Amino acid sequence: MIRPAPVFAFLVLASTWSVRADDPPATIRVATWNVEWFFDDFKPDNRSDLAKEQSAPSRDEYDWKKNQLARVIAALEPDIIALQEVEDRDILFELTKELESVHQLKYRYAFIDGFDFSTEQDVGMLYRSGLAEYSRREQTAEQATSGQHYSLGKHLFARFQWGRGDDSQELLVCTSHFRAAPDQEALRIRQARLLHEWVGPLAEKGDNVILLGDFNSEHDADTTVPVTDIGTLQGLGSASTADDFTLLNRGLPAELRVTHLGGKQYDLILASPALTVDDPVKKDLVFNRIISRPDLVIVGERDTDHFNRYYQIPREQRDISDHYPVMAEFLVK
């Protein structure tokens, strides 16, 4: 029998808790980046052949990848960054050590093992301050048997809180990595429906919620069709508009909306209504701008045959990932 995960109760109870929160920053920058098979060179802990094949071929190559990821993150300086296609918590720890020792940036990480056993890829977050707690959530028995939902094998919820009293700011961030392949949209729609059922009520009651990650949608950011995977995730098919998420990528110039080497717009940031409207009577988080930085990832000329010979490409010509980081900035005002 599939049971709902009780750890998710914090979404209802969090606002009543009394905790000592970090001081609120003037701006909060939230980023997402699929770092493409960030696996170390130790293969005995990998079970799938695919994971073993895609792991770094040597410690030296793994260190190069880790150092390059740290370089890109240091250039962005996000307060929170969601990463997809990471192997485990150990490499996130090592990435934070690189950021601290080389770039003098202190990050911590959040990670929970997922259930993608075919690739062994997972998702995680790095953050600089404010984390109150993090969790996963699973389907209820009713959702699992309805045929309308599909589990999110790779996802993570993190609740952040800064300040106390009137200066308090809360933010729920969920990163996920949807099923890939153009012919899998029907399954992605079911994943999107599940995720929106979890967060839609929070958006409707005015909570600050961000959805971000690699959604693998074949549709571009201008799509407003409710029955697509992204339209479903936004909540465009629901009866209410109060739970509709804004796809922030629409604020990017057309040439920067592509976030993948193959010309796709896979990597997205979506915000609940509370984050896009300034409350005139109190300080709140308000969306300011969104950026995409392919220039930090593409090294020289764009790679050819990147997917089949990544570690065979000379380092001075090797693109760091097949995805580009996207970051949204929110002001506290």
Coordinates of C-alpha atoms in Angstrom, one line a residue:
M1 CA 0.0 0.0 0.0
I2 CA 1.3 3.4 -0.9
R3 CA 1.1 5.9 2.0
P4 CA 1.5 9.7 1.9
A5 CA 4.8 10.9 3.3
P6 CA 4.1 12.5 6.7
V7 CA 7.3 14.6 6.5
F8 CA 5.4 16.9 4.1
A9 CA 3.2 18.3 6.9
F10 CA 5.6 21.2 7.3
L11 CA 3.9 22.9 4.3
V12 CA 0.8 23.4 6.5
L13 CA 2.5 23.9 9.9
A14 CA 5.6 25.8 9.0
S15 CA 4.1 29.3 9.4
T16 CA 3.2 28.6 13.0
W17 CA 6.6 27.5 14.1
S18 CA 8.9 29.7 16.1
V19 CA 12.4 29.4 14.8
R20 CA 15.5 31.5 14.8
A21 CA 15.8 32.5 11.2
D22 CA 18.7 33.9 9.2
D23 CA 18.8 37.6 8.6
P24 CA 16.8 38.5 5.4
P25 CA 19.0 39.5 2.4
A26 CA 18.0 42.4 0.2
T27 CA 17.9 40.1 -2.9
I28 CA 17.4 36.4 -3.2
R29 CA 18.7 34.7 -6.3
V30 CA 17.4 31.3 -7.2
A31 CA 19.0 29.2 -10.0
T32 CA 18.6 25.9 -11.7
W33 CA 21.2 23.9 -13.7
N34 CA 21.3 20.4 -15.1
V35 CA 25.0 19.6 -14.6
E36 CA 25.0 16.5 -16.9
W37 CA 26.1 13.3 -15.3
F38 CA 28.0 14.8 -12.3
F39 CA 29.3 11.4 -11.2
D40 CA 32.6 10.6 -9.6
D41 CA 35.0 7.9 -10.9
F42 CA 34.2 5.3 -8.2
K43 CA 32.0 2.8 -10.0
P44 CA 31.5 -0.1 -7.4
D45 CA 28.7 1.9 -5.8
N46 CA 26.8 2.1 -9.2
R47 CA 24.5 -0.7 -10.1
S48 CA 23.3 0.2 -13.6
D49 CA 25.5 -0.1 -16.6
L50 CA 24.4 3.3 -17.8
A51 CA 25.6 5.0 -14.6
K52 CA 28.9 3.2 -14.8
E53 CA 29.4 4.2 -18.5
Q54 CA 28.6 7.9 -17.7
S55 CA 30.8 8.1 -14.6
A56 CA 34.0 10.1 -14.8
P57 CA 36.7 7.9 -16.2
S58 CA 39.3 9.0 -13.7
R59 CA 39.7 11.0 -10.5
D60 CA 41.5 13.7 -12.5
E61 CA 38.6 14.1 -14.9
Y62 CA 36.1 14.1 -12.0
D63 CA 38.1 16.9 -10.3
W64 CA 38.1 18.8 -13.5
K65 CA 34.3 18.6 -13.8
K66 CA 33.8 19.5 -10.1
N67 CA 36.1 22.5 -10.5
Q68 CA 34.4 23.7 -13.6
L69 CA 30.9 23.5 -11.9
A70 CA 32.3 25.5 -9.0
R71 CA 33.6 28.1 -11.4
V72 CA 30.2 28.6 -13.0
I73 CA 28.3 28.7 -9.7
A74 CA 30.8 31.2 -8.3
A75 CA 30.2 33.4 -11.3
L76 CA 26.5 33.3 -10.7
E77 CA 26.6 33.6 -6.9
P78 CA 23.1 32.3 -6.4
D79 CA 21.6 32.1 -2.9
I80 CA 19.9 28.9 -3.9
I81 CA 20.8 26.6 -6.8
A82 CA 19.0 23.4 -7.8
L83 CA 21.1 20.9 -9.5
Q84 CA 20.0 17.9 -11.6
E85 CA 21.9 14.8 -12.7
V86 CA 24.0 14.6 -9.6
E87 CA 25.1 11.2 -8.3
D88 CA 24.8 11.5 -4.5
R89 CA 25.4 13.7 -1.4
D90 CA 29.1 13.0 -1.4
I91 CA 29.8 14.9 -4.6
L92 CA 27.6 17.8 -3.4
F93 CA 29.7 18.0 -0.3
E94 CA 32.9 18.0 -2.4
L95 CA 31.4 20.7 -4.6
T96 CA 30.7 22.9 -1.5
K97 CA 34.3 22.4 -0.4
E98 CA 35.6 23.5 -3.8
L99 CA 33.4 26.6 -3.7
E100 CA 34.7 27.5 -0.2
S101 CA 38.4 26.8 -0.7
V102 CA 38.8 28.3 -4.2
H103 CA 36.1 30.9 -4.5
Q104 CA 35.5 31.8 -0.8
L105 CA 31.8 31.1 -1.1
K106 CA 30.2 29.2 1.7
Y107 CA 27.3 26.8 0.7
R108 CA 25.5 24.0 2.3
Y109 CA 23.5 21.3 0.6
A110 CA 20.2 19.5 0.7
F111 CA 19.8 16.0 -0.8
I112 CA 17.5 13.0 -0.4
D113 CA 18.0 9.8 -2.5
G114 CA 15.4 9.4 -5.3
F115 CA 14.1 6.4 -7.2
D116 CA 15.6 6.6 -10.7
F117 CA 17.4 3.3 -10.6
S118 CA 18.0 3.1 -14.3
T119 CA 20.2 6.2 -14.5
E120 CA 20.9 6.6 -10.7
Q121 CA 20.7 10.4 -11.3
D122 CA 19.4 12.6 -8.5
V123 CA 18.6 16.2 -7.7
G124 CA 19.9 18.4 -4.9
M125 CA 20.3 22.0 -3.8
L126 CA 23.1 24.2 -2.7
Y127 CA 22.1 27.2 -0.5
R128 CA 23.8 30.0 1.4
S129 CA 21.3 30.7 4.2
G130 CA 17.7 30.4 5.3
L131 CA 17.0 26.6 5.0
A132 CA 14.4 25.5 7.6
E133 CA 13.8 22.0 6.4
Y134 CA 13.6 19.8 3.3
S135 CA 11.7 16.7 2.2
R136 CA 10.3 14.5 -0.6
R137 CA 6.6 13.8 -1.1
E138 CA 5.0 10.6 -2.5
Q139 CA 1.6 9.9 -4.1
T140 CA -1.4 9.0 -2.0
A141 CA -3.0 5.6 -2.7
E142 CA -5.9 7.4 -4.4
Q143 CA -3.5 9.3 -6.7
A144 CA -1.5 6.2 -7.5
T145 CA -4.6 4.2 -8.6
S146 CA -6.3 7.0 -10.5
G147 CA -4.2 6.7 -13.6
Q148 CA -4.0 10.5 -13.7
H149 CA -0.6 10.9 -11.9
Y150 CA 2.9 9.6 -12.2
S151 CA 5.5 9.6 -9.5
L152 CA 8.4 12.1 -9.4
G153 CA 11.4 9.8 -8.9
K154 CA 13.7 12.9 -8.8
H155 CA 12.5 15.8 -6.8
L156 CA 13.2 17.8 -3.6
F157 CA 11.2 20.3 -1.6
A158 CA 13.1 22.9 0.5
R159 CA 11.5 25.5 2.8
F160 CA 13.5 28.7 3.5
Q161 CA 12.9 31.3 6.1
W162 CA 14.6 34.6 6.7
G163 CA 14.0 37.2 9.4
R164 CA 11.4 37.3 12.3
G165 CA 8.1 39.0 12.7
D166 CA 7.2 41.7 10.2
D167 CA 10.5 41.2 8.4
S168 CA 10.0 37.4 8.0
Q169 CA 10.2 36.0 4.5
E170 CA 9.3 32.4 3.6
L171 CA 9.9 30.6 0.3
L172 CA 9.2 27.0 -0.7
V173 CA 11.4 25.8 -3.6
C174 CA 10.8 22.5 -5.4
T175 CA 13.2 21.1 -7.9
S176 CA 12.4 18.1 -10.1
H177 CA 13.7 16.3 -13.2
F178 CA 10.8 15.1 -15.4
R179 CA 10.9 12.1 -17.7
A180 CA 12.8 12.7 -20.9
A181 CA 12.1 11.9 -24.6
P182 CA 9.7 13.7 -26.9
D183 CA 7.3 10.7 -27.0
Q184 CA 6.8 10.8 -23.2
E185 CA 4.7 13.9 -22.9
A186 CA 1.7 12.0 -21.7
L187 CA 3.7 10.7 -18.8
R188 CA 5.1 14.2 -18.1
I189 CA 1.6 15.6 -18.0
R190 CA 0.8 13.1 -15.2
Q191 CA 3.9 14.2 -13.4
A192 CA 3.0 17.8 -13.8
R193 CA -0.5 17.2 -12.6
L194 CA 0.8 15.5 -9.4
L195 CA 3.2 18.3 -8.7
H196 CA 0.6 21.0 -9.2
E197 CA -1.9 19.2 -7.0
W198 CA 0.8 19.4 -4.2
V199 CA 1.6 23.1 -4.7
G200 CA -1.4 24.7 -6.3
P201 CA -3.3 25.1 -3.0
L202 CA -0.2 26.8 -1.5
A203 CA -0.1 29.2 -4.4
E204 CA -3.8 29.9 -4.1
K205 CA -3.6 30.9 -0.5
G206 CA -0.7 33.3 -1.2
D207 CA 2.5 31.4 -0.3
N208 CA 5.8 32.0 -2.0
V209 CA 6.5 29.0 -4.1
I210 CA 9.1 28.4 -6.9
L211 CA 9.1 25.3 -9.2
L212 CA 12.3 24.9 -11.1
G213 CA 14.4 22.2 -12.8
D214 CA 14.7 20.2 -16.0
F215 CA 11.1 19.6 -17.1
N216 CA 12.2 18.1 -20.5
S217 CA 9.2 19.7 -22.2
E218 CA 9.2 19.9 -26.0
H219 CA 7.2 23.2 -25.8
D220 CA 8.7 26.6 -25.7
A221 CA 8.2 29.3 -23.1
D222 CA 5.4 31.0 -25.0
T223 CA 3.1 28.0 -24.9
T224 CA -0.1 28.6 -23.0
V225 CA -2.0 25.5 -24.0
P226 CA -3.5 23.9 -20.8
V227 CA -3.2 20.3 -21.9
T228 CA 0.6 20.4 -22.4
D229 CA 3.0 19.2 -19.7
I230 CA 4.1 22.8 -19.0
G231 CA 0.5 24.1 -19.2
T232 CA -0.5 21.5 -16.7
L233 CA 2.4 22.3 -14.4
Q234 CA 1.4 26.0 -14.5
G235 CA -2.2 25.1 -13.5
L236 CA -3.7 26.5 -16.7
G237 CA -6.2 23.7 -16.8
S238 CA -7.7 24.3 -13.3
A239 CA -10.9 26.1 -12.7
S240 CA -9.2 28.8 -10.7
T241 CA -6.6 31.3 -11.9
A242 CA -5.3 32.0 -8.3
D243 CA -3.2 28.8 -8.4
D244 CA -1.6 29.6 -11.8
F245 CA 2.2 29.8 -11.9
T246 CA 4.1 32.3 -14.0
L247 CA 6.7 30.9 -16.3
L248 CA 9.5 33.4 -15.7
N249 CA 11.5 32.2 -18.7
R250 CA 9.2 34.3 -20.9
G251 CA 11.2 37.3 -19.6
L252 CA 14.3 36.1 -21.3
P253 CA 15.3 37.4 -24.7
A254 CA 14.3 34.9 -27.4
E255 CA 17.9 33.9 -28.1
L256 CA 18.5 33.0 -24.4
R257 CA 15.4 30.9 -23.9
V258 CA 17.2 27.9 -25.3
T259 CA 18.7 26.2 -22.3
H260 CA 20.0 22.9 -23.9
L261 CA 22.7 22.1 -26.5
G262 CA 20.0 20.5 -28.7
G263 CA 18.1 23.8 -29.0
K264 CA 15.4 23.0 -26.4
Q265 CA 13.9 25.0 -23.5
Y266 CA 14.1 22.3 -20.9
D267 CA 15.2 24.3 -17.9
L268 CA 12.5 26.5 -16.4
I269 CA 11.7 28.6 -13.3
L270 CA 8.0 29.1 -12.4
A271 CA 6.7 31.4 -9.6
S272 CA 3.5 31.5 -7.7
P273 CA 1.3 34.6 -7.9
A274 CA 2.6 36.0 -4.6
L275 CA 6.1 36.3 -6.1
T276 CA 5.0 38.4 -9.1
V277 CA 2.9 41.0 -7.3
D278 CA 4.3 43.5 -4.7
D279 CA 2.2 43.7 -1.6
P280 CA 1.8 47.4 -0.8
V281 CA 1.3 47.0 2.9
K282 CA 4.3 44.8 3.9
K283 CA 7.7 43.7 2.8
D284 CA 7.6 40.7 0.5
L285 CA 9.6 38.9 -2.1
V286 CA 8.9 40.2 -5.6
F287 CA 10.3 38.9 -8.9
N288 CA 12.8 41.3 -10.4
R289 CA 14.6 39.7 -13.4
I290 CA 15.7 36.4 -14.9
I291 CA 19.0 35.6 -16.7
S292 CA 20.5 32.7 -18.6
R293 CA 24.2 32.1 -18.9
P294 CA 25.2 29.8 -21.7
D295 CA 28.5 31.8 -22.0
L296 CA 29.6 30.3 -18.7
V297 CA 29.1 26.7 -20.0
I298 CA 30.1 26.8 -23.7
V299 CA 33.9 26.7 -24.1
G300 CA 35.1 28.0 -27.4
E301 CA 33.0 26.6 -30.3
R302 CA 29.9 24.7 -29.3
D303 CA 30.7 21.0 -28.9
T304 CA 29.9 18.6 -31.7
D305 CA 29.0 15.0 -30.8
H306 CA 29.0 16.1 -27.2
F307 CA 26.9 13.3 -25.9
N308 CA 28.9 10.4 -27.3
R309 CA 32.4 11.5 -26.4
Y310 CA 32.2 14.0 -23.6
Y311 CA 35.5 13.1 -21.8
Q312 CA 37.3 12.5 -25.1
I313 CA 36.8 16.2 -26.1
P314 CA 39.9 18.2 -25.1
R315 CA 39.3 20.2 -21.9
E316 CA 40.0 23.5 -23.6
Q317 CA 37.2 22.8 -26.0
R318 CA 34.8 20.8 -23.8
D319 CA 31.4 22.4 -22.9
I320 CA 30.8 21.9 -19.2
S321 CA 27.3 20.6 -19.6
D322 CA 24.7 20.1 -22.3
H323 CA 22.4 22.5 -20.2
Y324 CA 22.8 26.1 -19.3
P325 CA 22.1 27.7 -15.9
V326 CA 19.0 29.9 -15.5
M327 CA 18.6 32.3 -12.5
A328 CA 15.8 34.4 -11.2
E329 CA 16.3 37.3 -8.8
F330 CA 13.8 38.4 -6.2
L331 CA 13.8 41.6 -4.3
V332 CA 12.7 42.0 -0.7
K333 CA 10.7 45.2 -0.7

